[in-house]
XYZ file of C-alpha atoms in Angstrom:
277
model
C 18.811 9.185 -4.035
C 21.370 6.398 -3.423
C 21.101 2.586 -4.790
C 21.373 0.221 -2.424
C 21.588 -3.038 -4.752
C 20.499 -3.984 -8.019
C 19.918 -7.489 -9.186
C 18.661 -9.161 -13.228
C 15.345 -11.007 -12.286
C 12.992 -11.839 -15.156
C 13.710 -9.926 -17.533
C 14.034 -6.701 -15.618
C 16.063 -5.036 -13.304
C 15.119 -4.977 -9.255
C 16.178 -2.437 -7.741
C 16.476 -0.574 -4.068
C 17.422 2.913 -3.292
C 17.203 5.072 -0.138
C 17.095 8.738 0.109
C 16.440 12.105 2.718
C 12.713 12.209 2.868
C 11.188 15.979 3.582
C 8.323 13.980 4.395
C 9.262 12.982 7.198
C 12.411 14.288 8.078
C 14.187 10.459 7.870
C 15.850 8.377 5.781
C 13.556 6.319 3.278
C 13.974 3.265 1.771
C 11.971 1.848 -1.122
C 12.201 -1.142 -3.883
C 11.736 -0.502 -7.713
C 11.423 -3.042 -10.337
C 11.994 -2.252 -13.850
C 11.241 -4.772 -16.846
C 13.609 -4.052 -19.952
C 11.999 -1.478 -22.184
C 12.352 0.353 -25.457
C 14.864 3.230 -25.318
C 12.508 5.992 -24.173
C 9.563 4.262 -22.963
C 7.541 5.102 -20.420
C 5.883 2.160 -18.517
C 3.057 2.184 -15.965
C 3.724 1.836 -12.508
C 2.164 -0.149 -9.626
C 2.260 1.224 -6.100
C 2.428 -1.553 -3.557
C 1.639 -0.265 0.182
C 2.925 -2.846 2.601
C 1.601 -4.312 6.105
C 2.125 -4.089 9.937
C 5.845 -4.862 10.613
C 6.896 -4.974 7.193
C 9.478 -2.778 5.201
C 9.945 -2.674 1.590
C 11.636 -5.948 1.724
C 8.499 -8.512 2.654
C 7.116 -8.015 -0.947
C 10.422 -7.537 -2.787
C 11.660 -11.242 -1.490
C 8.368 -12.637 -1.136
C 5.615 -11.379 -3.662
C 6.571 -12.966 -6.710
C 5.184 -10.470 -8.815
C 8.492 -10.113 -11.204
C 7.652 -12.440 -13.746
C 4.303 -11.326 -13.763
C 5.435 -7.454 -14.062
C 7.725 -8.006 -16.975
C 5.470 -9.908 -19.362
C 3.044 -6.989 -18.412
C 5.568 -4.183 -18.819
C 4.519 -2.808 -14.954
C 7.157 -0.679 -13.280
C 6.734 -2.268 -9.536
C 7.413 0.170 -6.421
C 7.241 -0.898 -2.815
C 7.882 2.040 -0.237
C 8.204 1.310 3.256
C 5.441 1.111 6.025
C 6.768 4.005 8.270
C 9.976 6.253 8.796
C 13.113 4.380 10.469
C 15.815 5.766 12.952
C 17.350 6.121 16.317
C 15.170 9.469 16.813
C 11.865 8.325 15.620
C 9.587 7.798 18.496
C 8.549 4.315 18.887
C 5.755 2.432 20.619
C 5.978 -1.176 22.713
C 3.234 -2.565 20.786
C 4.005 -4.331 16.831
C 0.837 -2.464 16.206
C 1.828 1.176 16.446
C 5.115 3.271 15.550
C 7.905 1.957 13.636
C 6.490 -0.371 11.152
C 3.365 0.803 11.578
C 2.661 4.162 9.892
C -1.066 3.501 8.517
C -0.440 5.721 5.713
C -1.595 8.864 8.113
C -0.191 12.454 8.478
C -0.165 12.575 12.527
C -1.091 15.600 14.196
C -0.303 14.454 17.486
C 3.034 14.362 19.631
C 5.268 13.386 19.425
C 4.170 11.522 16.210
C 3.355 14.501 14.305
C 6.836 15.299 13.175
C 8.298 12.281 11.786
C 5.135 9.948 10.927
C 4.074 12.142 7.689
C 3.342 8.848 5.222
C 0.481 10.243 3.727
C 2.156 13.488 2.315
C 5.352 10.858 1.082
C 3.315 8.350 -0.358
C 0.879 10.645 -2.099
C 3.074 13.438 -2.885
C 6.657 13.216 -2.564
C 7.572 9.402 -3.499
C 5.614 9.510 -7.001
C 7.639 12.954 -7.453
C 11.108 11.290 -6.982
C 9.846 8.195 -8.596
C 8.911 9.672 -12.170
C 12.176 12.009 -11.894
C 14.016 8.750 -11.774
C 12.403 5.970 -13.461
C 10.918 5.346 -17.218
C 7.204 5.750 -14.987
C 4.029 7.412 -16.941
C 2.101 8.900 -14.431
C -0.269 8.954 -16.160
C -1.272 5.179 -15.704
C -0.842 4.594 -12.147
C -2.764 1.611 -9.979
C -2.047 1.278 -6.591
C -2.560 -1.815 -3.831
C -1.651 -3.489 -0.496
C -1.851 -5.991 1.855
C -3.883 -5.441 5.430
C -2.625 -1.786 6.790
C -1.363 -1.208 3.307
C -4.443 -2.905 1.480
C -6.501 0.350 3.950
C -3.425 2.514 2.664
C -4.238 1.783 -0.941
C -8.025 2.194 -0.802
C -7.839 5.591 1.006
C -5.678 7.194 -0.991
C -7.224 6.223 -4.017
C -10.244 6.931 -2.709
C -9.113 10.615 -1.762
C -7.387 11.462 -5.177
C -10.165 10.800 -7.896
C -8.644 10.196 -11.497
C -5.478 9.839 -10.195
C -5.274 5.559 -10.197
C -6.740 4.237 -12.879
C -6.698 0.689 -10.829
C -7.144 -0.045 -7.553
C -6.667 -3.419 -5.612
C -6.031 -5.139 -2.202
C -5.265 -8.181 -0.398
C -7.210 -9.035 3.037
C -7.070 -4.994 3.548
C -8.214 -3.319 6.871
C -11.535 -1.820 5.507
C -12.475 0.466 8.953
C -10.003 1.302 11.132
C -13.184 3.442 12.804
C -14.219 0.115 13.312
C -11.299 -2.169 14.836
C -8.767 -2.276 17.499
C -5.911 -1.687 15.020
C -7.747 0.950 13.460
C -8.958 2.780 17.349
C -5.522 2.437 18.226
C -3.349 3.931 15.762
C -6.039 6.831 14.563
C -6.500 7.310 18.258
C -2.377 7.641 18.565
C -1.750 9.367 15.553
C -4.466 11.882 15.221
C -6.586 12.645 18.679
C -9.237 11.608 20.125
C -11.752 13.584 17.513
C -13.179 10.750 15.690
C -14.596 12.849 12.828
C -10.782 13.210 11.583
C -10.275 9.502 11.253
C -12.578 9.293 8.555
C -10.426 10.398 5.922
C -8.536 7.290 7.014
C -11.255 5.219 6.793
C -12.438 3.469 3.058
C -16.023 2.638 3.941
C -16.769 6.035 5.794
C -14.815 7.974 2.169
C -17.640 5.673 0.028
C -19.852 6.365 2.665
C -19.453 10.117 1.717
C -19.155 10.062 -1.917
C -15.912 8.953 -2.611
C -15.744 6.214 -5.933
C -13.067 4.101 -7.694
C -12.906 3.297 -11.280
C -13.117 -0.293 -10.297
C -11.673 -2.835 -7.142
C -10.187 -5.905 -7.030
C -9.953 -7.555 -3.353
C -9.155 -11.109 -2.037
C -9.829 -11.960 1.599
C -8.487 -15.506 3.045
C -11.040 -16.999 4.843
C -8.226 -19.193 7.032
C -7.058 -15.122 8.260
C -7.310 -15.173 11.883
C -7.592 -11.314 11.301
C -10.729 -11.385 9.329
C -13.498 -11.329 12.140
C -11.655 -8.984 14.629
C -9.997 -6.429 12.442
C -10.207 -6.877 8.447
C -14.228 -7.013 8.814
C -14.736 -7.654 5.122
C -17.876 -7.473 4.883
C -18.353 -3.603 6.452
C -16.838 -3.036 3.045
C -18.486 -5.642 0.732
C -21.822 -3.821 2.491
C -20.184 -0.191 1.101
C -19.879 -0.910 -1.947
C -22.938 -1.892 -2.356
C -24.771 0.580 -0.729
C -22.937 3.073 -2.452
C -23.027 1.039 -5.966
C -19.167 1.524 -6.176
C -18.309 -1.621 -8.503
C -16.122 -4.076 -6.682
C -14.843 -7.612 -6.856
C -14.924 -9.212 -3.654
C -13.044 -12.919 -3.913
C -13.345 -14.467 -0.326
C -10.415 -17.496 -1.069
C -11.005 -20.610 0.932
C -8.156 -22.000 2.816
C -6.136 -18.546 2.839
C -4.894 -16.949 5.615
C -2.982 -13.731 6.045
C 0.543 -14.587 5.018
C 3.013 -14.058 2.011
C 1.744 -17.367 1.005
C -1.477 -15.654 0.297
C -0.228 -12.432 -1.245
C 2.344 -14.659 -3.532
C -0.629 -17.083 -4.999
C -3.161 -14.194 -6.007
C -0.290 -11.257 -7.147
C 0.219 -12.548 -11.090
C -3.527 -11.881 -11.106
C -3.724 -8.717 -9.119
C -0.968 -7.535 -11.464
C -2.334 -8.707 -15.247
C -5.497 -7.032 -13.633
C -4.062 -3.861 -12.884
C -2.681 -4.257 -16.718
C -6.109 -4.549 -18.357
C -6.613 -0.920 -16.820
C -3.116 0.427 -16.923
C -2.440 -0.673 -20.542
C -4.324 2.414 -22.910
């Protein structure tokens, strides 16, 4: 692992380091805050899964959640949406390929061998991550914003126990159920529809999968909402299923940094209530 920069913000240290991912085969690049801790400590951490087109560098310049991190004591990590390089196949379309991962392990070519962010975000990032950094693993929550918001729900919703708080912003809630979703499942895994439900939050609660507890806000100014976030397929999940859940539709909102940035403080002293025991 390699730093890239390092800069004082808040009280805390933000950092960003890049390494050889076995994952998938590339060069990764991820962002780490740190607030300034006892000698020893071990601080919780909060897993923040990005959107379409964004690296690790949309919510480390734009989230604002520093301030809000160190008065918590949160350890902060934003990976980045997909693998990068000359090699890695790539697609026309913003909405597939580079910058557009969808948290998947493909199984189809030529994806298959490079586009492995399930396996790095559930496995080998957190590995590399607590070797590293004053992290208890212990006390992990995770969240995201649209593909990344999906990304957070399904992989909390596939590892029971392991986040003890779970949140997104305007997330995509079915990707069985919108273009987005149809494309890059169809792309990245086949045509066999029954494997995209792994992938897919409302089909895991569907099936018996629970969270401790969720936090979403939704703008209701996101252009998104009707055609691909479909909200309420996972407002009706939840409570079907009677998985607890906080749905905040936010008047006004749309699907922008401007959103993310006026709602993190309180996704992250959220997160705290559950990470702090």
């Amino acid at each position: 692992m390699e730093q890239v920069s390092s800069w004082r913000a808040h009280g805390g240290t933000q950092g960003v380091y890049t390494h050889p991912s076995i994952s998938t085969g590339t060069p990764m690049t991820f962002s780490v805050f740190v607030p300034d801790h006892a000698p020893g400590a071990r601080l919780p951490v909060l897993w923040y899964l990005s959107g379409l087109t964004c690296t690790h560098a949309n919510v480390t310049e734009k989230g604002e959640y520093r301030a809000a991190c160190a008065a918590r004591g949160i350890v902060f990590v934003a990976p980045d949406t997909s693998p990068r390089g000359d090699e890695v196949p790539d697609d026309e379309g913003y909405d597939f390929g580079k910058g557009a991962g969808f948290y998947v392990d493909a199984t189809e070519a030529p994806w298959a061998a490079n586009f492995r962010m399930r396996s790095y975000i559930e496995s080998e990032l957190p590995a590399l991550v607590g070797a590293h950094f004053p992290v208890d693993l212990a006390r992990q929550g995770i969240t995201g914003h649209s593909m990344g918001g999906h990304g957070a729900l399904t992989i909390a919703l596939r590892n029971p126990g392991r986040f003890r708080s779970v949140s997104a912003f305007a997330p995509i809630v079915s990707p069985l159920s919108c273009p987005w979703g149809e494309k890059a499942l169809g792309g990245y895994l086949g045509s066999d529809r029954a494997a995209w439900a792994q992938y897919d939050a409302c089909a895991l609660i569907a099936d018996g999968a629970r969270l401790p507890d969720l936090l979403v806000d939704q703008g209701e100014a996101d252009t998104f909402l009707d055609g691909q976030l479909k909200t309420h397929l996972l407002a009706e999940a939840c409570a079907a299923a009677g998985q607890p859940a906080t749905i905040r539709m936010q008047p006004g909102y749309d699907h922008s940094y401007y959103f993310i940035s006026t709602f993190m403080a309180d996704h992250v002293g959220w997160h705290a209530e559950r990470l702090s025991a």
